[in-house]
Amino acid sequence: MRKVPSTIRKIVDAEATVTRIAEQNIWLPVTKPELERWLQLELVVEESRSSFIWIETIAELQKLLQNHGAFRTVRVWSLSNTSNNSLELTRRRKGSQKSYCHHSHRELIPSDRRALILLISDCVSGIWHQEKIYQWLQEWSNKVPTVIMQLFPERLWQSSELGLGDKLSFSAFESGVSNSKLVMPSVWQKFLTKQILKLPVITLEDF
């Protein structure tokens, strides 16, 4: 919920304005950047054959995140598999209403990189058998913090595609860094390559 100066919006600095009038007799307002929430949230909801199980849970989570006030903005996206086995990213409007306008995955990365990408999934659909989802995750995580919210409890992760990865703990020297800047334990450094995907995973219980 940290606030930072906006690069776009400004407000009148009343104290500085009064001081300038008193000292310089210049009757013009002095402005300063408006404070705003640090990060915007890009909430990506995977749609698959098992999605009906999680409809109410995801709707409640979406409402919580949109009303909490912790983020500058909250945009909600739908991620799905097309009939020709390709990934499709569309915007969600009010509630679960879906837009049929397709978007590039790069739209989730703002120019100032002040964003958090949260992908909600159970990681068992055909999407996770495609190379493209890992390419998208790699591209996102190289620019902004990117996290998977796994809908299954941790004891069931091995039955999902998460079971193909290695479970590690990461650390960071500062908050809000991209995944590529997360620090691995020294014992794993010898396995570090440019292709490695560092992907924090959280559960609903973490909220």
Coordinates of N, CA and C in Angstrom, one line a residue:
M1 N 0.8 -1.2 0.0 CA 0.0 0.0 0.0 C 0.9 1.3 0.0
R2 N 2.1 1.1 -0.3 CA 3.0 2.2 -0.4 C 2.5 3.3 -1.4
K3 N 2.8 4.6 -1.1 CA 2.4 5.6 -2.0 C 3.7 6.3 -2.6
V4 N 3.6 6.6 -3.9 CA 4.8 7.3 -4.5 C 4.3 8.4 -5.3
P5 N 5.1 9.4 -5.7 CA 4.7 10.5 -6.5 C 4.3 10.1 -7.9
S6 N 3.1 10.6 -8.4 CA 2.7 10.2 -9.7 C 3.5 10.9 -10.7
T7 N 3.7 10.3 -11.9 CA 4.4 10.9 -13.0 C 3.4 11.6 -13.9
I8 N 2.1 11.5 -13.6 CA 1.1 12.1 -14.5 C 0.3 13.2 -13.8
R9 N -0.3 12.9 -12.7 CA -1.2 13.8 -12.0 C -0.5 14.7 -11.0
K10 N -0.9 15.9 -11.0 CA -0.4 16.9 -10.0 C -1.5 17.5 -9.2
I11 N -1.1 18.0 -8.1 CA -2.1 18.8 -7.2 C -1.4 20.1 -6.8
V12 N -2.2 21.0 -6.3 CA -1.7 22.3 -5.8 C -1.0 22.1 -4.5
D13 N 0.2 22.6 -4.4 CA 1.0 22.6 -3.1 C 0.6 24.0 -2.4
A14 N -0.3 23.9 -1.5 CA -0.9 25.1 -0.9 C 0.2 25.8 -0.1
E15 N 1.0 25.1 0.7 CA 2.0 25.8 1.5 C 3.1 26.5 0.6
A16 N 3.6 25.8 -0.4 CA 4.5 26.4 -1.3 C 4.0 27.6 -2.1
T17 N 2.7 27.5 -2.4 CA 2.0 28.6 -3.1 C 1.9 29.8 -2.3
V18 N 1.5 29.7 -1.0 CA 1.4 30.8 0.0 C 2.8 31.4 0.2
T19 N 3.8 30.5 0.3 CA 5.2 31.0 0.6 C 5.7 31.9 -0.6
R20 N 5.4 31.4 -1.8 CA 5.8 32.2 -3.0 C 5.1 33.5 -3.1
I21 N 3.8 33.5 -2.8 CA 3.1 34.8 -2.8 C 3.7 35.8 -1.8
A22 N 3.9 35.2 -0.6 CA 4.4 36.1 0.5 C 5.8 36.6 0.2
E23 N 6.7 35.8 -0.3 CA 8.1 36.1 -0.5 C 8.4 36.8 -1.9
Q24 N 7.6 36.4 -2.9 CA 7.9 36.9 -4.3 C 6.8 37.7 -4.9
N25 N 5.7 37.7 -4.2 CA 4.5 38.4 -4.8 C 4.1 37.8 -6.1
I26 N 4.3 36.5 -6.3 CA 3.9 35.8 -7.6 C 2.6 35.1 -7.3
W27 N 1.5 35.5 -7.9 CA 0.2 34.9 -7.6 C -0.1 33.7 -8.6
L28 N 0.7 32.7 -8.6 CA 0.5 31.6 -9.4 C 0.6 30.3 -8.5
P29 N -0.2 29.3 -8.8 CA -0.1 28.1 -7.9 C 1.2 27.3 -8.2
V30 N 1.7 26.7 -7.1 CA 2.8 25.8 -7.2 C 2.2 24.4 -7.1
T31 N 2.6 23.5 -8.0 CA 2.1 22.2 -8.0 C 3.1 21.2 -7.6
K32 N 2.7 20.0 -7.2 CA 3.5 18.9 -6.9 C 2.9 17.6 -7.3
P33 N 3.6 16.5 -7.5 CA 3.0 15.3 -8.0 C 2.1 14.7 -6.9
E34 N 0.9 14.3 -7.4 CA 0.0 13.6 -6.5 C 0.5 12.3 -6.0
L35 N 0.3 11.9 -4.8 CA 0.7 10.6 -4.3 C -0.3 9.6 -4.8
E36 N 0.2 8.4 -5.2 CA -0.7 7.3 -5.6 C -0.1 6.0 -5.2
R37 N -0.9 5.0 -5.2 CA -0.4 3.7 -4.9 C 0.7 3.2 -5.8
W38 N 1.7 2.5 -5.2 CA 2.9 2.2 -5.9 C 2.7 1.3 -7.1
L39 N 1.9 0.2 -6.9 CA 1.8 -0.8 -8.0 C 0.4 -0.9 -8.5
Q40 N 0.3 -1.3 -9.8 CA -1.0 -1.7 -10.3 C -1.0 -3.2 -10.4
L41 N -2.2 -3.8 -10.3 CA -2.3 -5.2 -10.3 C -2.9 -5.7 -11.6
E42 N -2.2 -6.7 -12.3 CA -2.7 -7.3 -13.4 C -3.1 -8.7 -13.0
L43 N -4.4 -8.9 -12.8 CA -5.0 -10.2 -12.4 C -5.4 -11.1 -13.5
V44 N -4.7 -12.1 -13.8 CA -4.9 -13.0 -14.9 C -5.6 -14.3 -14.4
V45 N -6.8 -14.6 -14.9 CA -7.5 -15.7 -14.5 C -7.6 -16.8 -15.6
E46 N -7.0 -17.9 -15.3 CA -7.1 -19.0 -16.3 C -8.5 -19.6 -16.4
E47 N -8.9 -19.8 -17.7 CA -10.2 -20.4 -17.9 C -9.9 -21.8 -18.5
S48 N -10.5 -22.8 -17.9 CA -10.3 -24.2 -18.4 C -11.5 -25.0 -18.1
R49 N -11.5 -26.3 -18.4 CA -12.6 -27.1 -18.1 C -12.9 -27.3 -16.6
S50 N -11.9 -27.0 -15.8 CA -12.1 -27.2 -14.3 C -12.5 -25.8 -13.7
S51 N -12.6 -24.8 -14.5 CA -12.8 -23.4 -14.0 C -14.1 -23.3 -13.1
F52 N -15.1 -24.1 -13.5 CA -16.4 -24.0 -12.8 C -16.3 -24.3 -11.3
I53 N -15.3 -25.1 -11.0 CA -15.0 -25.4 -9.6 C -14.7 -24.1 -8.8
W54 N -14.0 -23.2 -9.4 CA -13.4 -22.1 -8.7 C -14.2 -20.8 -9.0
I55 N -15.3 -20.8 -9.7 CA -16.0 -19.5 -10.1 C -16.2 -18.6 -8.9
E56 N -16.9 -19.1 -7.9 CA -17.2 -18.3 -6.7 C -16.0 -17.8 -6.0
T57 N -15.0 -18.7 -5.8 CA -13.8 -18.4 -5.1 C -13.1 -17.2 -5.8
I58 N -12.9 -17.3 -7.1 CA -12.2 -16.3 -7.9 C -13.0 -15.0 -7.9
A59 N -14.3 -15.1 -8.0 CA -15.1 -13.9 -8.0 C -15.0 -13.1 -6.7
E60 N -14.9 -13.8 -5.6 CA -14.7 -13.2 -4.3 C -13.4 -12.6 -4.1
L61 N -12.3 -13.3 -4.7 CA -11.0 -12.8 -4.6 C -10.9 -11.5 -5.5
Q62 N -11.5 -11.6 -6.7 CA -11.4 -10.4 -7.6 C -12.1 -9.2 -6.9
K63 N -13.2 -9.4 -6.3 CA -13.9 -8.3 -5.6 C -13.1 -7.8 -4.4
L64 N -12.4 -8.7 -3.7 CA -11.6 -8.2 -2.6 C -10.4 -7.4 -3.0
L65 N -9.8 -7.8 -4.1 CA -8.6 -7.1 -4.6 C -9.0 -5.7 -5.2
Q66 N -10.1 -5.7 -5.9 CA -10.6 -4.4 -6.5 C -11.0 -3.4 -5.4
N67 N -11.6 -3.9 -4.3 CA -12.1 -3.0 -3.3 C -11.1 -2.7 -2.1
H68 N -10.0 -3.4 -2.1 CA -9.1 -3.3 -1.0 C -8.4 -1.9 -0.9
G69 N -8.1 -1.4 -2.1 CA -7.4 -0.1 -2.2 C -5.9 -0.2 -2.1
A70 N -5.3 -1.4 -2.2 CA -3.9 -1.6 -2.0 C -3.1 -1.3 -3.3
F71 N -3.9 -1.3 -4.5 CA -3.2 -1.1 -5.8 C -3.8 0.2 -6.5
R72 N -2.9 0.7 -7.3 CA -3.2 1.9 -8.1 C -4.4 1.6 -9.0
T73 N -4.4 0.6 -9.7 CA -5.5 0.1 -10.5 C -5.5 -1.4 -10.5
V74 N -6.6 -2.0 -10.8 CA -6.7 -3.5 -10.9 C -7.4 -3.8 -12.2
R75 N -6.6 -4.5 -13.1 CA -7.2 -4.9 -14.4 C -7.3 -6.4 -14.3
V76 N -8.4 -7.0 -14.8 CA -8.6 -8.4 -14.8 C -8.6 -9.0 -16.2
W77 N -7.9 -10.1 -16.4 CA -7.8 -10.7 -17.7 C -8.2 -12.2 -17.6
S78 N -8.6 -12.7 -18.8 CA -8.9 -14.1 -18.9 C -7.9 -14.7 -19.8
L79 N -7.3 -15.8 -19.4 CA -6.4 -16.6 -20.2 C -7.0 -17.9 -20.5
S80 N -7.0 -18.2 -21.8 CA -7.7 -19.5 -22.2 C -6.9 -20.1 -23.4
N81 N -7.3 -21.3 -23.7 CA -6.8 -22.1 -24.8 C -7.8 -22.0 -26.0
T82 N -7.3 -21.7 -27.2 CA -8.2 -21.6 -28.3 C -8.3 -23.0 -29.0
S83 N -9.3 -23.1 -29.9 CA -9.5 -24.4 -30.6 C -8.3 -24.9 -31.4
N84 N -7.4 -24.0 -31.8 CA -6.2 -24.4 -32.5 C -5.0 -24.5 -31.6
N85 N -5.3 -24.6 -30.3 CA -4.3 -24.9 -29.3 C -3.3 -23.7 -29.2
S86 N -3.8 -22.5 -29.1 CA -3.0 -21.3 -28.9 C -3.6 -20.5 -27.7
L87 N -2.7 -19.7 -27.1 CA -3.2 -19.0 -26.0 C -3.9 -17.7 -26.4
E88 N -4.9 -17.4 -25.6 CA -5.8 -16.2 -25.9 C -5.9 -15.4 -24.6
L89 N -5.6 -14.1 -24.7 CA -5.7 -13.2 -23.5 C -6.8 -12.1 -23.8
T90 N -7.8 -12.0 -23.0 CA -8.9 -11.1 -23.2 C -9.1 -10.4 -21.9
R91 N -9.8 -9.2 -21.9 CA -10.1 -8.4 -20.7 C -11.4 -8.9 -20.1
R92 N -11.4 -8.9 -18.8 CA -12.7 -9.2 -18.1 C -13.2 -7.8 -17.6
R93 N -14.5 -7.6 -17.8 CA -15.1 -6.4 -17.5 C -15.8 -6.5 -16.1
K94 N -17.0 -6.1 -15.9 CA -17.7 -6.2 -14.6 C -17.9 -7.6 -14.3
G95 N -17.6 -8.0 -13.0 CA -17.8 -9.4 -12.6 C -17.0 -10.3 -13.5
S96 N -17.6 -11.3 -14.1 CA -16.8 -12.3 -14.9 C -17.1 -12.0 -16.4
Q97 N -17.8 -10.9 -16.7 CA -18.1 -10.6 -18.1 C -16.8 -10.5 -18.9
K98 N -16.8 -11.2 -20.1 CA -15.6 -11.3 -20.8 C -15.7 -10.5 -22.1
S99 N -14.6 -9.8 -22.4 CA -14.5 -9.1 -23.7 C -13.9 -10.1 -24.7
Y100 N -14.3 -9.9 -26.0 CA -13.8 -10.8 -27.0 C -12.7 -10.1 -27.9
C101 N -12.2 -9.0 -27.4 CA -11.1 -8.4 -28.0 C -9.8 -9.0 -27.5
H102 N -9.0 -9.5 -28.4 CA -7.8 -10.1 -28.0 C -6.7 -9.1 -27.7
H103 N -5.8 -9.4 -26.7 CA -4.7 -8.5 -26.3 C -3.4 -9.3 -26.3
S104 N -2.4 -8.5 -26.5 CA -1.0 -9.0 -26.4 C -0.6 -9.2 -24.9
H105 N 0.1 -10.2 -24.6 CA 0.6 -10.4 -23.2 C 1.5 -9.3 -22.8
R106 N 2.1 -8.6 -23.7 CA 3.0 -7.5 -23.4 C 2.2 -6.2 -22.8
E107 N 0.9 -6.2 -23.0 CA 0.2 -5.1 -22.5 C 0.1 -5.1 -21.0
L108 N 0.5 -6.2 -20.4 CA 0.5 -6.3 -18.9 C 1.7 -5.6 -18.3
I109 N 2.7 -5.3 -19.1 CA 3.9 -4.7 -18.6 C 3.9 -3.2 -18.8
P110 N 3.7 -2.3 -17.8 CA 3.6 -0.9 -18.0 C 5.0 -0.3 -18.3
S111 N 5.1 0.8 -18.9 CA 6.4 1.4 -19.2 C 7.2 1.7 -18.0
D112 N 6.5 2.0 -16.8 CA 7.3 2.3 -15.6 C 7.6 1.1 -14.8
R113 N 7.0 -0.1 -15.3 CA 7.3 -1.4 -14.6 C 6.8 -1.4 -13.2
R114 N 5.8 -0.6 -12.8 CA 5.2 -0.6 -11.5 C 4.0 -1.4 -11.5
A115 N 4.1 -2.7 -11.6 CA 3.0 -3.6 -11.7 C 3.3 -4.9 -11.0
L116 N 2.3 -5.6 -10.6 CA 2.4 -7.0 -10.1 C 1.4 -7.9 -11.0
I117 N 1.9 -8.9 -11.6 CA 1.1 -9.8 -12.3 C 0.8 -11.1 -11.5
L118 N -0.5 -11.3 -11.3 CA -0.9 -12.4 -10.4 C -1.7 -13.4 -11.3
L119 N -1.2 -14.6 -11.6 CA -1.9 -15.5 -12.4 C -2.6 -16.6 -11.6
I120 N -3.9 -16.7 -11.7 CA -4.7 -17.6 -10.9 C -4.9 -18.9 -11.7
S121 N -4.5 -20.0 -11.2 CA -4.6 -21.3 -11.9 C -4.5 -22.5 -11.0
D122 N -5.0 -23.6 -11.5 CA -4.7 -24.9 -10.8 C -3.6 -25.6 -11.5
C123 N -3.1 -25.1 -12.6 CA -1.9 -25.6 -13.3 C -2.1 -27.0 -13.8
V124 N -3.3 -27.4 -14.2 CA -3.5 -28.8 -14.7 C -4.0 -28.8 -16.1
S125 N -4.4 -27.7 -16.7 CA -5.0 -27.7 -18.0 C -3.9 -27.9 -19.1
G126 N -4.4 -28.0 -20.4 CA -3.5 -28.1 -21.5 C -2.7 -26.9 -21.8
I127 N -3.0 -25.8 -21.2 CA -2.2 -24.5 -21.3 C -0.8 -24.8 -20.8
W128 N -0.7 -25.6 -19.8 CA 0.6 -25.8 -19.1 C 1.4 -26.9 -19.9
H129 N 0.9 -27.4 -21.0 CA 1.7 -28.3 -21.8 C 2.3 -27.5 -23.1
Q130 N 2.0 -26.2 -23.1 CA 2.4 -25.4 -24.2 C 3.7 -24.6 -23.9
E131 N 4.6 -24.5 -24.8 CA 5.8 -23.7 -24.5 C 5.5 -22.2 -24.4
K132 N 4.4 -21.8 -25.0 CA 4.1 -20.3 -25.0 C 3.8 -19.8 -23.6
I133 N 3.1 -20.6 -22.8 CA 2.8 -20.0 -21.4 C 4.1 -19.8 -20.6
Y134 N 5.1 -20.6 -20.8 CA 6.4 -20.4 -20.1 C 7.1 -19.2 -20.7
Q135 N 7.0 -19.0 -22.0 CA 7.6 -17.8 -22.7 C 7.0 -16.6 -22.1
W136 N 5.6 -16.6 -22.0 CA 4.9 -15.4 -21.5 C 5.4 -15.1 -20.0
L137 N 5.4 -16.2 -19.2 CA 5.8 -16.0 -17.8 C 7.2 -15.5 -17.7
Q138 N 8.1 -16.0 -18.6 CA 9.5 -15.6 -18.6 C 9.6 -14.1 -18.9
E139 N 8.8 -13.7 -19.9 CA 8.9 -12.3 -20.4 C 8.3 -11.4 -19.3
W140 N 7.2 -11.8 -18.7 CA 6.6 -11.0 -17.6 C 7.6 -10.9 -16.4
S141 N 8.1 -12.0 -16.0 CA 8.9 -12.1 -14.8 C 10.3 -11.4 -15.0
N142 N 10.7 -11.2 -16.2 CA 12.0 -10.5 -16.5 C 11.8 -9.0 -16.3
K143 N 10.5 -8.5 -16.3 CA 10.2 -7.1 -16.2 C 9.6 -6.6 -14.9
V144 N 8.6 -7.5 -14.4 CA 7.9 -7.1 -13.2 C 7.7 -8.3 -12.3
P145 N 7.4 -8.1 -11.0 CA 7.1 -9.3 -10.2 C 5.9 -10.0 -10.7
T146 N 6.1 -11.3 -10.8 CA 5.0 -12.2 -11.4 C 4.9 -13.4 -10.5
V147 N 3.6 -13.7 -10.1 CA 3.3 -14.7 -9.1 C 2.2 -15.6 -9.6
I148 N 2.3 -16.9 -9.3 CA 1.2 -17.8 -9.6 C 0.4 -18.0 -8.2
M149 N -0.9 -17.8 -8.3 CA -1.8 -18.2 -7.2 C -2.3 -19.6 -7.5
Q150 N -1.8 -20.6 -6.9 CA -2.2 -22.0 -7.1 C -3.5 -22.3 -6.3
L151 N -4.5 -22.7 -7.0 CA -5.8 -22.9 -6.3 C -5.8 -24.2 -5.5
F152 N -5.0 -25.2 -5.8 CA -4.9 -26.4 -5.1 C -4.0 -26.1 -3.8
P153 N -4.3 -26.8 -2.7 CA -3.5 -26.8 -1.5 C -2.1 -27.4 -1.9
E154 N -1.1 -27.0 -1.1 CA 0.3 -27.4 -1.4 C 0.5 -28.9 -1.5
R155 N -0.3 -29.7 -0.8 CA -0.1 -31.1 -0.8 C -0.5 -31.7 -2.1
L156 N -1.2 -31.0 -2.9 CA -1.6 -31.5 -4.3 C -0.8 -30.9 -5.4
W157 N 0.2 -30.1 -5.1 CA 0.9 -29.5 -6.2 C 1.7 -30.5 -7.1
Q158 N 2.1 -31.6 -6.5 CA 2.8 -32.6 -7.3 C 2.0 -33.2 -8.4
S159 N 0.6 -33.1 -8.2 CA -0.2 -33.7 -9.3 C -0.5 -32.7 -10.4
S160 N 0.0 -31.5 -10.2 CA -0.2 -30.4 -11.2 C 1.2 -30.3 -12.0
E161 N 1.2 -29.3 -12.9 CA 2.5 -29.1 -13.6 C 3.6 -28.5 -12.7
L162 N 3.2 -28.0 -11.6 CA 4.2 -27.5 -10.7 C 5.1 -28.6 -10.2
G163 N 4.6 -29.8 -10.3 CA 5.4 -31.0 -9.8 C 6.7 -31.2 -10.7
L164 N 6.7 -30.5 -11.9 CA 7.9 -30.6 -12.7 C 9.0 -29.7 -12.4
G165 N 8.7 -28.8 -11.5 CA 9.7 -27.8 -11.1 C 10.4 -28.2 -9.8
D166 N 11.3 -27.4 -9.4 CA 12.0 -27.6 -8.1 C 11.6 -26.5 -7.1
K167 N 11.3 -27.0 -5.9 CA 10.8 -26.1 -4.9 C 12.0 -25.4 -4.2
L168 N 12.1 -24.1 -4.2 CA 13.2 -23.3 -3.6 C 12.6 -22.1 -2.9
S169 N 13.4 -21.6 -2.0 CA 13.1 -20.3 -1.4 C 14.0 -19.2 -2.0
F170 N 13.4 -18.1 -2.3 CA 14.1 -17.0 -2.9 C 14.2 -15.8 -1.9
S171 N 15.0 -14.9 -2.2 CA 15.1 -13.7 -1.4 C 15.3 -12.5 -2.4
A172 N 15.2 -11.3 -1.9 CA 15.4 -10.1 -2.7 C 16.0 -9.0 -1.8
F173 N 16.8 -8.2 -2.5 CA 17.5 -7.1 -1.8 C 16.6 -5.9 -1.6
E174 N 15.5 -5.8 -2.4 CA 14.5 -4.7 -2.2 C 13.2 -5.2 -2.7
S175 N 12.1 -4.6 -2.3 CA 10.8 -5.0 -2.6 C 10.4 -4.6 -4.0
G176 N 9.5 -5.4 -4.6 CA 9.0 -5.0 -5.9 C 9.9 -5.3 -7.1
V177 N 11.0 -6.1 -6.9 CA 11.9 -6.4 -8.0 C 11.3 -7.5 -8.9
S178 N 11.7 -7.5 -10.2 CA 11.2 -8.6 -11.1 C 11.8 -9.9 -10.6
N179 N 11.1 -11.0 -11.1 CA 11.5 -12.3 -10.6 C 13.0 -12.6 -11.0
S180 N 13.4 -12.0 -12.1 CA 14.8 -12.3 -12.6 C 15.8 -11.8 -11.6
K181 N 15.4 -10.9 -10.7 CA 16.4 -10.3 -9.8 C 16.3 -11.0 -8.4
L182 N 15.4 -12.0 -8.3 CA 15.3 -12.8 -7.0 C 16.6 -13.6 -6.9
V183 N 17.1 -13.7 -5.6 CA 18.3 -14.3 -5.3 C 18.1 -15.8 -4.9
M184 N 18.8 -16.7 -5.6 CA 18.7 -18.1 -5.2 C 19.7 -18.5 -4.2
P185 N 19.4 -19.6 -3.4 CA 20.4 -20.1 -2.5 C 21.7 -20.5 -3.2
S186 N 22.8 -20.2 -2.5 CA 24.1 -20.4 -3.2 C 24.3 -21.8 -3.7
V187 N 23.7 -22.8 -3.0 CA 23.9 -24.2 -3.5 C 23.3 -24.5 -4.9
W188 N 22.4 -23.6 -5.3 CA 21.7 -23.8 -6.6 C 22.4 -22.9 -7.7
Q189 N 23.3 -22.0 -7.3 CA 23.9 -21.1 -8.3 C 24.5 -21.8 -9.5
K190 N 25.1 -22.9 -9.3 CA 25.7 -23.6 -10.4 C 24.8 -24.1 -11.4
F191 N 23.5 -24.2 -11.1 CA 22.5 -24.6 -12.0 C 21.8 -23.4 -12.7
L192 N 22.2 -22.2 -12.3 CA 21.6 -21.0 -12.9 C 21.9 -20.7 -14.3
T193 N 20.8 -20.6 -15.1 CA 21.0 -20.2 -16.6 C 20.1 -19.1 -16.9
K194 N 20.2 -18.5 -18.1 CA 19.4 -17.4 -18.5 C 17.9 -17.9 -18.7
Q195 N 17.8 -19.2 -18.9 CA 16.5 -19.8 -19.2 C 15.7 -20.2 -18.0
I196 N 16.3 -20.1 -16.8 CA 15.6 -20.6 -15.6 C 14.4 -19.6 -15.3
L197 N 13.3 -20.2 -14.9 CA 12.1 -19.4 -14.6 C 11.9 -19.4 -13.1
K198 N 12.1 -18.3 -12.5 CA 11.9 -18.2 -11.0 C 10.5 -17.7 -10.8
L199 N 9.7 -18.5 -10.2 CA 8.3 -18.2 -10.2 C 7.7 -18.4 -8.8
P200 N 7.5 -17.4 -8.0 CA 6.9 -17.5 -6.7 C 5.5 -18.1 -6.8
V201 N 5.1 -18.9 -5.9 CA 3.8 -19.6 -5.9 C 3.2 -19.3 -4.5
I202 N 1.9 -18.8 -4.5 CA 1.2 -18.6 -3.3 C -0.2 -19.3 -3.4
T203 N -0.9 -19.4 -2.3 CA -2.2 -20.0 -2.2 C -3.2 -19.0 -1.7
L204 N -4.5 -19.4 -1.7 CA -5.5 -18.5 -1.2 C -5.3 -18.3 0.3
E205 N -4.7 -19.3 1.0 CA -4.5 -19.1 2.4 C -3.6 -17.9 2.7
D206 N -2.7 -17.6 1.7 CA -1.8 -16.5 1.9 C -2.5 -15.2 2.0
F207 N -3.7 -15.1 1.5 CA -4.5 -13.9 1.6 C -5.3 -13.9 2.9

